[in-house]
Short mmCIF file of C-alpha atoms and ligand atoms in Angstrom, two decimals:
data_model
loop_
_atom_site.label_atom_id
_atom_site.label_comp_id
_atom_site.label_asym_id
_atom_site.label_seq_id
_atom_site.Cartn_x
_atom_site.Cartn_y
_atom_site.Cartn_z
CA MET M 1 23.47 27.36 34.48
CA ALA M 2 20.42 27.43 32.18
CA LYS M 3 17.08 27.77 33.89
CA LYS M 4 15.20 24.49 33.88
CA ALA M 5 11.83 24.33 32.10
CA TYR M 6 8.90 24.42 34.52
CA GLU M 7 6.09 21.96 34.30
CA ARG M 8 3.04 22.24 36.50
CA PRO M 9 3.06 19.38 39.04
CA LEU M 10 0.32 16.81 38.70
CA ILE M 11 -0.25 13.55 40.51
CA LYS M 12 -0.70 10.77 38.01
CA LYS M 13 -0.33 7.01 38.13
CA LEU M 14 2.74 5.96 36.21
CA GLU M 15 3.11 2.58 34.57
CA THR M 16 6.26 0.55 34.27
CA GLY M 17 4.98 -2.01 31.85
CA MET M 18 2.26 -3.68 33.91
CA PRO M 19 1.77 -7.40 33.35
CA SER M 20 -1.38 -8.43 31.51
CA LYS M 21 -2.81 -11.92 31.12
CA PHE M 22 -0.16 -12.41 28.40
CA GLY M 23 2.66 -11.69 30.82
CA LEU M 24 4.98 -8.76 31.19
CA ARG M 25 5.32 -6.95 27.93
CA ASN M 26 8.07 -4.40 27.78
CA ASP M 27 9.33 -4.28 24.25
CA LEU M 28 10.03 -0.57 24.20
CA VAL M 29 13.69 0.03 23.51
CA PRO M 30 14.87 3.22 21.86
CA VAL M 31 15.24 3.11 18.09
CA THR M 32 18.38 5.20 17.71
CA HIS M 33 19.31 3.78 14.28
CA ILE M 34 17.55 2.59 11.15
CA ASP M 35 19.58 0.03 9.23
CA GLU M 36 22.60 1.18 11.26
CA VAL M 37 22.22 4.81 10.24
CA ALA M 38 21.74 7.18 13.20
CA VAL M 39 18.33 8.83 13.35
CA SER M 40 19.97 12.03 14.63
CA GLU M 41 22.25 12.16 11.57
CA LEU M 42 19.36 11.62 9.20
CA VAL M 43 17.41 14.50 10.73
CA GLU M 44 20.43 16.77 10.78
CA LYS M 45 20.94 16.26 7.09
CA TYR M 46 17.39 15.99 5.71
CA GLY M 47 15.21 17.69 8.33
CA SER M 48 12.22 16.52 10.31
CA PRO M 49 9.77 14.99 9.67
CA LEU M 50 11.48 12.50 7.40
CA PHE M 51 10.35 9.33 5.65
CA VAL M 52 12.98 6.60 5.58
CA LEU M 53 12.77 3.44 3.49
CA SER M 54 14.93 0.37 3.92
CA GLU M 55 15.93 -1.42 0.73
CA GLU M 56 17.14 -4.38 2.76
CA THR M 57 13.70 -4.83 4.31
CA ILE M 58 11.98 -4.52 0.93
CA VAL M 59 14.21 -7.14 -0.63
CA ASN M 60 13.90 -9.50 2.34
CA THR M 61 10.12 -9.15 2.35
CA ILE M 62 9.67 -9.81 -1.35
CA GLU M 63 12.02 -12.78 -1.01
CA LYS M 64 9.82 -14.20 1.78
CA ALA M 65 6.69 -13.68 -0.31
CA ARG M 66 8.25 -15.23 -3.40
CA ARG M 67 9.45 -18.26 -1.46
CA ALA M 68 6.02 -18.80 0.11
CA PHE M 69 4.39 -19.02 -3.33
CA THR M 70 7.07 -20.57 -5.56
CA THR M 71 7.65 -23.50 -3.21
CA ARG M 72 3.94 -24.31 -3.41
CA TYR M 73 3.07 -23.52 -7.03
CA PRO M 74 5.12 -23.77 -10.23
CA ARG M 75 4.18 -20.55 -12.02
CA VAL M 76 4.07 -17.32 -10.01
CA GLN M 77 4.43 -13.67 -11.02
CA PHE M 78 4.30 -10.61 -8.77
CA ALA M 79 3.17 -7.22 -10.12
CA TRP M 80 4.00 -4.15 -8.05
CA SER M 81 0.92 -2.14 -7.08
CA TYR M 82 1.96 1.40 -8.00
CA LYS M 83 -0.61 3.22 -5.89
CA THR M 84 0.78 1.60 -2.73
CA ASN M 85 4.06 3.48 -3.18
CA TYR M 86 4.96 4.92 -6.56
CA LEU M 87 8.20 6.68 -5.74
CA ASP M 88 10.31 5.72 -8.75
CA ALA M 89 13.25 4.43 -6.68
CA ILE M 90 10.91 2.06 -4.85
CA CYS M 91 9.18 0.84 -8.02
CA ARG M 92 12.56 0.17 -9.58
CA ILE M 93 13.61 -2.03 -6.66
CA PHE M 94 10.49 -4.14 -7.19
CA HIS M 95 11.10 -4.31 -10.94
CA LEU M 96 14.71 -5.36 -10.36
CA GLU M 97 13.31 -8.09 -8.14
CA GLY M 98 11.30 -9.31 -11.11
CA ALA M 99 7.92 -7.69 -10.45
CA TRP M 100 5.73 -6.45 -13.27
CA ALA M 101 3.78 -3.21 -12.82
CA GLU M 102 0.14 -3.02 -11.70
CA VAL M 103 -1.34 0.42 -12.40
CA VAL M 104 -4.78 1.97 -11.92
CA SER M 105 -4.57 5.22 -13.90
CA GLY M 106 -3.04 6.76 -16.99
CA PHE M 107 -0.63 8.62 -14.73
CA GLU M 108 0.59 5.43 -13.07
CA TYR M 109 0.77 3.73 -16.48
CA GLU M 110 3.06 6.50 -17.72
CA LYS M 111 5.20 6.22 -14.59
CA ALA M 112 5.67 2.49 -15.17
CA LEU M 113 6.73 3.09 -18.79
CA ARG M 114 9.22 5.73 -17.67
CA ASN M 115 10.59 3.25 -15.14
CA GLY M 116 11.50 1.09 -18.11
CA VAL M 117 8.80 -1.54 -17.67
CA ASP M 118 8.03 -3.41 -20.89
CA GLY M 119 4.45 -2.57 -21.95
CA LYS M 120 3.67 -6.30 -22.05
CA LYS M 121 4.39 -6.45 -18.34
CA ILE M 122 2.03 -3.69 -17.29
CA ILE M 123 -1.35 -4.66 -15.86
CA PHE M 124 -3.84 -1.85 -16.37
CA ASN M 125 -6.55 -2.05 -13.70
CA GLY M 126 -9.23 0.22 -12.31
CA PRO M 127 -12.16 2.25 -13.58
CA GLU M 128 -10.01 5.21 -14.70
CA LYS M 129 -8.96 4.36 -18.23
CA SER M 130 -9.33 7.14 -20.78
CA ARG M 131 -9.60 6.48 -24.51
CA PRO M 132 -6.04 7.71 -25.17
CA GLY M 133 -4.88 5.65 -22.18
CA LEU M 134 -6.51 2.52 -23.59
CA LEU M 135 -5.07 3.20 -27.04
CA LYS M 136 -1.59 3.44 -25.60
CA ALA M 137 -2.08 0.22 -23.66
CA ILE M 138 -3.32 -1.54 -26.81
CA HIS M 139 -0.33 -0.39 -28.84
CA ASN M 140 2.02 -1.53 -26.06
CA ASP M 141 0.25 -4.92 -25.82
CA SER M 142 -0.38 -4.41 -22.09
CA LEU M 143 -2.77 -6.53 -20.04
CA ILE M 144 -6.02 -4.59 -19.79
CA HIS M 145 -8.31 -5.67 -16.97
CA ILE M 146 -11.84 -4.59 -17.89
CA ASP M 147 -13.88 -2.97 -15.11
CA HIS M 148 -17.28 -2.39 -16.72
CA LEU M 149 -19.27 -2.89 -19.93
CA ASP M 150 -18.76 0.62 -21.30
CA GLU M 151 -15.04 -0.03 -21.18
CA LEU M 152 -15.56 -3.39 -22.89
CA TYR M 153 -17.50 -1.76 -25.74
CA GLU M 154 -14.87 0.97 -26.11
CA LEU M 155 -12.16 -1.69 -26.35
CA VAL M 156 -14.10 -3.54 -29.08
CA GLU M 157 -14.38 -0.25 -30.96
CA LEU M 158 -10.67 0.55 -30.55
CA ALA M 159 -9.75 -2.97 -31.63
CA SER M 160 -11.64 -2.45 -34.89
CA GLU M 161 -10.10 0.98 -35.43
CA THR M 162 -6.54 -0.15 -34.81
CA ASN M 163 -6.83 -3.62 -36.30
CA LEU M 164 -5.12 -4.93 -33.18
CA LYS M 165 -6.34 -7.61 -30.77
CA PRO M 166 -5.97 -6.21 -27.24
CA ARG M 167 -5.07 -8.67 -24.50
CA VAL M 168 -7.77 -8.43 -21.85
CA ALA M 169 -8.94 -9.96 -18.59
CA ILE M 170 -12.06 -9.12 -16.64
CA ARG M 171 -12.06 -8.10 -13.03
CA ILE M 172 -14.49 -10.25 -11.10
CA ASN M 173 -16.07 -9.53 -7.74
CA MET M 174 -17.62 -12.33 -5.75
CA ASP M 175 -18.78 -13.55 -2.37
CA THR M 176 -15.73 -14.88 -0.52
CA GLY M 177 -17.14 -14.43 2.96
CA ILE M 178 -15.65 -10.93 3.33
CA TYR M 179 -18.26 -8.27 4.05
CA PRO M 180 -19.06 -5.65 3.02
CA GLN M 181 -18.40 -7.19 -0.37
CA TRP M 182 -16.39 -5.00 -2.76
CA ASP M 183 -18.87 -5.10 -5.63
CA ARG M 184 -18.17 -1.75 -7.25
CA PHE M 185 -15.19 -2.99 -9.24
CA GLY M 186 -15.51 -5.42 -12.11
CA PHE M 187 -18.28 -7.89 -12.84
CA ASN M 188 -20.12 -9.90 -10.23
CA LEU M 189 -19.78 -13.66 -10.42
CA GLU M 190 -22.89 -14.81 -8.59
CA THR M 191 -25.34 -12.58 -10.48
CA GLY M 192 -24.07 -13.67 -13.90
CA GLN M 193 -22.44 -10.35 -14.84
CA ALA M 194 -19.06 -12.05 -15.24
CA TRP M 195 -20.47 -14.63 -17.68
CA ASP M 196 -22.22 -11.87 -19.56
CA ALA M 197 -18.90 -10.02 -20.02
CA ILE M 198 -17.06 -13.19 -21.08
CA ASN M 199 -19.76 -14.08 -23.63
CA LYS M 200 -19.56 -10.58 -25.10
CA ILE M 201 -15.75 -10.73 -25.31
CA MET M 202 -15.73 -14.15 -26.93
CA HIS M 203 -18.53 -13.43 -29.39
CA SER M 204 -16.97 -10.12 -30.44
CA GLY M 205 -13.91 -11.94 -31.73
CA LYS M 206 -12.00 -8.69 -31.30
CA LEU M 207 -10.36 -9.20 -27.91
CA GLU M 208 -7.84 -11.78 -26.72
CA LEU M 209 -9.16 -13.07 -23.39
CA THR M 210 -6.00 -13.93 -21.45
CA GLY M 211 -6.85 -13.90 -17.76
CA LEU M 212 -9.26 -13.54 -14.88
CA HIS M 213 -8.68 -11.05 -12.09
CA CYS M 214 -10.04 -10.37 -8.64
CA HIS M 215 -8.97 -8.13 -5.77
CA ILE M 216 -11.27 -8.97 -2.89
CA GLY M 217 -10.32 -6.16 -0.52
CA THR M 218 -7.43 -4.89 1.52
CA PHE M 219 -5.86 -5.92 4.83
CA ILE M 220 -7.81 -9.18 4.64
CA LEU M 221 -7.13 -11.11 7.84
CA SER M 222 -8.67 -14.31 6.59
CA PRO M 223 -6.53 -16.43 4.22
CA GLY M 224 -9.58 -18.67 3.74
CA ALA M 225 -11.25 -15.89 1.73
CA TYR M 226 -8.42 -16.16 -0.82
CA GLY M 227 -8.95 -19.91 -0.90
CA VAL M 228 -12.59 -19.32 -1.85
CA ALA M 229 -11.62 -16.71 -4.47
CA ALA M 230 -9.02 -19.00 -6.04
CA THR M 231 -11.47 -21.91 -6.18
CA LYS M 232 -14.15 -19.76 -7.83
CA LEU M 233 -11.75 -18.21 -10.38
CA ALA M 234 -10.31 -21.62 -11.24
CA GLN M 235 -13.76 -23.12 -11.76
CA PHE M 236 -14.75 -20.16 -13.89
CA ALA M 237 -11.65 -20.62 -16.07
CA ILE M 238 -12.52 -24.30 -16.51
CA ASP M 239 -16.11 -23.45 -17.40
CA ILE M 240 -14.86 -20.96 -20.01
CA ARG M 241 -12.63 -23.64 -21.52
CA ASN M 242 -15.52 -26.07 -21.64
CA LYS M 243 -17.84 -23.59 -23.30
CA PHE M 244 -15.47 -21.87 -25.74
CA ASN M 245 -12.54 -24.29 -25.96
CA HIS M 246 -10.42 -21.33 -24.89
CA THR M 247 -7.61 -21.48 -22.34
CA ILE M 248 -7.25 -18.83 -19.65
CA LYS M 249 -3.52 -18.14 -19.32
CA TYR M 250 -3.46 -16.56 -15.87
CA LEU M 251 -5.44 -16.08 -12.70
CA ASP M 252 -4.66 -12.81 -10.92
CA LEU M 253 -5.61 -12.92 -7.23
CA GLY M 254 -4.95 -9.20 -6.69
CA GLY M 255 -3.53 -7.77 -3.48
CA GLY M 256 -4.90 -7.25 0.00
CA PHE M 257 -2.63 -9.31 2.25
CA ALA M 258 -2.27 -7.79 5.73
CA SER M 259 1.02 -6.18 6.71
CA LYS M 260 2.35 -6.32 10.27
CA ASN M 261 0.48 -3.22 11.37
CA THR M 262 -1.95 -3.31 14.28
CA LEU M 263 -5.50 -2.37 13.40
CA LYS M 264 -7.17 0.12 15.75
CA GLY M 265 -9.19 -1.70 18.36
CA SER M 266 -7.18 -4.90 18.02
CA TYR M 267 -6.43 -6.48 21.41
CA LEU M 268 -3.16 -8.05 20.32
CA PRO M 269 -0.37 -6.53 18.22
CA GLY M 270 -0.43 -7.13 14.45
CA PRO M 271 2.94 -8.91 14.29
CA ASP M 272 1.58 -11.56 16.69
CA ILE M 273 -1.73 -12.27 15.00
CA ASN M 274 -1.80 -11.17 11.34
CA PRO M 275 -1.45 -13.98 8.80
CA GLY M 276 1.87 -14.18 6.94
CA PHE M 277 2.71 -14.95 3.30
CA ASP M 278 2.79 -18.69 4.02
CA ASP M 279 -0.80 -18.62 5.26
CA TYR M 280 -2.08 -16.81 2.17
CA ALA M 281 0.04 -18.91 -0.18
CA GLU M 282 -1.19 -22.13 1.40
CA ALA M 283 -4.84 -21.14 0.99
CA ILE M 284 -4.50 -19.95 -2.62
CA THR M 285 -2.27 -22.68 -3.99
CA THR M 286 -4.17 -25.49 -2.25
CA SER M 287 -7.34 -24.28 -3.96
CA LEU M 288 -5.63 -24.14 -7.36
CA HIS M 289 -4.12 -27.61 -6.98
CA ASN M 290 -7.46 -29.02 -5.88
CA SER M 291 -9.35 -27.50 -8.80
CA GLY M 292 -9.86 -29.34 -12.08
CA PHE M 293 -6.68 -28.22 -13.91
CA GLN M 294 -4.31 -30.83 -15.35
CA THR M 295 -0.70 -30.42 -14.20
CA ASN M 296 0.41 -29.18 -17.62
CA GLU M 297 -2.33 -26.57 -17.86
CA LEU M 298 -2.00 -24.84 -14.50
CA PRO M 299 -2.47 -21.13 -15.18
CA LEU M 300 0.12 -18.55 -14.22
CA LEU M 301 -0.67 -17.16 -10.76
CA ILE M 302 -0.31 -13.37 -10.61
CA LEU M 303 -0.20 -11.51 -7.29
CA GLU M 304 -0.57 -7.75 -6.97
CA THR M 305 0.53 -7.59 -3.34
CA GLY M 306 1.03 -4.00 -2.21
CA ARG M 307 1.03 -3.10 1.47
CA ALA M 308 2.34 -6.41 2.79
CA LEU M 309 5.51 -5.93 0.72
CA ILE M 310 6.36 -2.36 1.69
CA ASP M 311 4.77 -1.38 5.01
CA GLU M 312 7.57 -2.69 7.25
CA ALA M 313 10.23 -1.04 5.10
CA GLY M 314 8.94 2.45 5.86
CA TYR M 315 9.64 4.67 8.89
CA LEU M 316 8.62 8.21 9.70
CA ILE M 317 10.98 10.18 11.94
CA THR M 318 9.24 12.95 13.80
CA THR M 319 10.22 15.57 16.39
CA VAL M 320 8.42 16.60 19.57
CA LEU M 321 7.18 20.20 19.32
CA GLY M 322 5.86 20.36 22.87
CA ASN M 323 3.83 18.80 25.65
CA LYS M 324 0.66 19.92 27.33
CA ARG M 325 -1.94 18.87 29.84
CA LEU M 326 -5.42 18.40 28.49
CA ALA M 327 -8.41 19.53 30.55
CA SER M 328 -8.86 15.89 31.54
CA GLY M 329 -5.40 15.94 33.12
CA GLY M 330 -4.10 13.61 30.42
CA ARG M 331 -0.86 14.24 28.65
CA SER M 332 -0.71 15.36 25.06
CA THR M 333 2.50 15.39 23.07
CA ILE M 334 2.58 17.39 19.85
CA ILE M 335 4.81 16.15 17.05
CA ASP M 336 5.75 17.63 13.67
CA ALA M 337 4.11 14.88 11.58
CA GLY M 338 0.34 14.51 11.44
CA VAL M 339 -2.39 12.80 9.49
CA ASN M 340 -1.45 14.92 6.47
CA LEU M 341 1.58 12.63 6.15
CA LEU M 342 0.19 9.60 7.90
CA PHE M 343 -3.14 8.85 6.34
CA THR M 344 -2.97 5.32 7.70
CA ALA M 345 -3.08 6.63 11.28
CA PHE M 346 -6.87 6.59 10.85
CA TRP M 347 -6.78 2.76 10.67
CA TYR M 348 -3.66 1.64 12.48
CA ASP M 349 -2.08 2.04 15.87
CA HIS M 350 1.35 2.56 14.35
CA LYS M 351 4.18 1.31 16.54
CA THR M 352 5.86 4.49 17.76
CA VAL M 353 9.14 4.43 19.64
CA PRO M 354 11.42 7.19 21.02
CA ALA M 355 14.73 7.60 19.22
CA GLN M 356 16.74 8.37 22.35
CA PRO M 357 17.23 6.63 25.70
CA PHE M 358 14.39 7.10 28.20
CA SER M 359 13.44 6.24 31.75
CA LEU M 360 11.22 3.33 32.80
CA TYR M 361 8.23 5.47 33.60
CA ARG M 362 5.44 5.77 31.11
CA GLU M 363 2.23 7.67 30.82
CA GLU M 364 -0.81 7.31 28.62
CA THR M 365 -0.39 9.98 25.97
CA VAL M 366 -2.39 11.46 23.12
CA LEU M 367 0.04 11.93 20.23
CA CYS M 368 -1.10 14.93 18.22
CA GLY M 369 0.13 16.15 14.85
CA PRO M 370 1.02 19.77 14.03
CA LEU M 371 -2.12 20.67 12.08
CA CYS M 372 -4.62 23.17 13.43
CA MET M 373 -7.31 20.51 13.07
CA ASN M 374 -8.96 18.54 15.84
CA ILE M 375 -8.76 15.28 13.87
CA ASP M 376 -4.98 15.47 13.66
CA VAL M 377 -4.21 12.66 16.10
CA VAL M 378 -1.54 10.10 15.27
CA ARG M 379 -2.16 7.86 18.30
CA ASP M 380 -5.16 8.52 20.52
CA ASN M 381 -3.80 6.50 23.41
CA ILE M 382 -0.22 5.34 23.63
CA SER M 383 1.87 4.51 26.65
CA LEU M 384 5.05 6.53 26.19
CA PRO M 385 7.94 7.60 28.39
CA LEU M 386 8.06 11.29 29.18
CA LEU M 387 9.36 13.15 26.16
CA LYS M 388 10.84 16.61 25.91
CA LYS M 389 10.70 19.23 23.18
CA ASN M 390 13.08 18.24 20.33
CA ASP M 391 13.09 14.56 21.33
CA ARG M 392 12.49 12.30 18.39
CA LEU M 393 10.14 9.43 17.71
CA VAL M 394 10.28 6.78 15.03
CA ILE M 395 6.89 5.70 13.67
CA HIS M 396 7.01 2.19 12.20
CA ASN M 397 5.34 0.35 9.32
CA VAL M 398 4.43 3.41 7.26
CA GLY M 399 5.74 2.30 3.85
CA ALA M 400 2.36 1.61 2.26
CA TYR M 401 0.02 4.32 0.96
CA ASN M 402 1.35 7.21 3.06
CA MET M 403 3.79 8.44 0.40
CA THR M 404 1.01 8.40 -2.21
CA GLN M 405 -1.98 9.56 -0.17
CA TRP M 406 -0.17 12.29 1.75
CA MET M 407 -1.56 15.80 1.49
CA GLN M 408 0.05 19.13 0.99
CA PHE M 409 -2.10 20.75 3.65
CA ILE M 410 -1.02 23.52 6.02
CA THR M 411 2.59 22.32 5.86
CA MET M 412 4.81 20.96 3.10
CA ARG M 413 5.61 17.35 2.42
CA PRO M 414 9.00 16.28 3.78
CA ALA M 415 11.96 14.58 2.14
CA VAL M 416 12.09 10.83 1.60
CA VAL M 417 15.34 8.93 1.87
CA MET M 418 16.15 5.33 1.16
CA ILE M 419 18.94 3.38 2.82
CA SER M 420 20.26 1.05 0.14
CA ALA M 421 21.24 -2.53 0.90
CA ASP M 422 24.89 -1.45 1.18
CA GLY M 423 24.02 1.06 3.91
CA ILE M 424 24.21 4.28 1.87
CA VAL M 425 21.57 6.95 2.36
CA HIS M 426 20.00 8.20 -0.88
CA GLN M 427 17.51 11.03 -1.06
CA ILE M 428 14.69 9.79 -3.31
CA ARG M 429 12.27 12.72 -2.99
CA LYS M 430 13.05 16.31 -2.22
CA LYS M 431 11.47 18.20 0.62
CA GLU M 432 8.81 20.57 -0.71
CA ASP M 433 9.08 24.30 -0.13
CA ILE M 434 6.88 27.27 -0.90
CA ASP M 435 8.17 27.41 -4.49
CA THR M 436 6.97 23.84 -5.09
CA ILE M 437 3.46 25.08 -4.43
CA LEU M 438 3.69 28.51 -6.04
CA GLN M 439 5.06 27.23 -9.33
CA SER M 440 1.62 25.80 -10.10
CA GLU M 441 -0.34 28.87 -9.09
CA ILE M 442 -1.27 31.70 -11.45
CA ILE M 443 -2.31 35.16 -10.22
CA PRO M 444 -4.55 37.02 -12.70
CA GLN M 445 -2.89 40.17 -14.01
CA TYR M 446 -5.41 42.58 -12.44
CA LEU M 447 -4.66 41.22 -8.96
CA LEU M 448 -0.95 41.53 -9.53
CA SER M 449 -1.11 45.19 -10.45
CA LYS M 450 -3.19 46.16 -7.42
CA SER M 451 -0.97 44.59 -4.81
C1 PLP T 501 -4.74 -1.37 -4.39
C2 PLP T 501 -4.72 -2.56 -5.25
C3 PLP T 501 -3.78 -3.58 -5.02
C4 PLP T 501 -2.83 -3.60 -3.85
O1 PLP T 501 -3.56 -3.82 -2.67
P1 PLP T 501 -2.84 -4.03 -1.24
O2 PLP T 501 -3.99 -4.08 -0.29
O3 PLP T 501 -1.96 -2.85 -1.01
O4 PLP T 501 -2.08 -5.31 -1.30
C5 PLP T 501 -3.77 -4.64 -5.92
N1 PLP T 501 -4.63 -4.71 -6.96
C6 PLP T 501 -5.57 -3.75 -7.20
C7 PLP T 501 -6.47 -3.87 -8.35
C8 PLP T 501 -5.63 -2.64 -6.34
O5 PLP T 501 -6.56 -1.70 -6.57
#
C-alpha cells in the first residue's frame, strides 16, 4: 500500500456553506464537463493549463444580444471587437453570425481582412493608425473613426493624394455620469472639440462624414449612462443636419457592457446584479426613439460589444501543483495558471470550481499561480474544498481579453480549444514551446562562437 501524504495537523474552523442574510448559498457543484466534454479528457489530450471556448455559448449570447436590440430598434449592426478576443476561429464565428469587424490597429485590421471581412465592413478605431494603414483603409472603403486632429489632417492630405473620399466618423467623448471620464480618445463634446472636428471635416470637402462614435468605458454597470450617450449623439447628429444639411448614417455606441463576472469587492455575485442586454438596449433605444429623428431617418445603430459577448464562453482548466500553510496559518493552493494567463484576475473574482467530486468542508484559500512573483494571485480569498495535488479546477468567464493580453512570461502560453456547437473539440491555438520563443531570437555571431 502506498504511503499516504503527510500534512501537518492544524486546527481551523471549517465552513459548510454558512447562511448569510441572503440565505444558504451552496452553489458549488463539481464542473466535470464543459459542453458535455470531460475536463479530464481535455487535459489528457491538450495538457494543462488549457483554455476552452464554447461555440454554443457564443452563439446563444450573441442571439440574446441581437434579440434585445432588434426587437426595440429597426436598424442594428454588431461589430466584433477584435482586441477582446482575436483568435481567428472566434472572430469567424462572430462574422458568420453577421458581425462586422471593429479593429484598433493595423495588425487587427490585417487580421480582419484575412478572416475574409469585406473592407467596407471594417471599423477602424483607436489612436494607432499609421499612414500606410490609413491608405489601405481608404482604398478598401473602410469606416475610419478619427481620434485626433493630426489624424484628420493626414486623412485630408491622403484624400487629395488618392483622389478618393474616405468614409469617416469622429469618436466623441462626453460626460455621461461615468467618472473618471474617458477623455483621452476622440473629441470632447462639451468643450466644443467635437464641433471643431466636424466643421473641419465638412469645410474640407474631402471626407465623407458617415457616422458618430463613442465608447464611454468598459464594464459599465449603469445602463443610464448609455441612455445619456445616445441622447447626446442623436442631438449632435440632428444639429449637424441642421447646420450642414448633411445626414449622419449611423450612431456607434461602442462597447463596454458588463459581462457576468463579479468585480473584486462586490458584495453580491455578478450574475445576480450586473445589467443584461435588455437593460442596455432599453436605455439606448429609448433615447434614440425619444430624440428628434423622424421614423424614416433613424440612423443605423452600431454596437461594438466585446466582453459581454465572449466572457461566459471561455473557461480555463488548471491543475493543482501543491498546497501549503502560510505563516498566518491560512491555506494556499498553487495552480499551474497565473496572472500571466489571467490578466482579468486583477479585476474579477473569477468563479472557480473543482473539476472532481469533493467533500462538504471548505476552507478560505489563497489561490496562487505558478509564477515566482508575489503578485501572482488568482483569487486572494476563496472558499474551496480541500484540494490535492493534480486535482483540477475550472475557472469561469475568462473569454474576454485573456487570450489577447496574456503574457509569455516565465512559462509558455497553453493551447486553446473550442468545442463546436455539434460537440466536437477543435484545437484553435497550439501550445507554445521553447522553439516558439527561440525562433524570434537572434544570437550575434561572436557569442555563438564563444559558447
Ligand atoms: C475595447 C473596445 C470595445 C469593446 O469593449 P468591451 O468593453 O469589451 O465591450 C469597443 N469599442 C472600442 C473602440 C474599444 O476600444
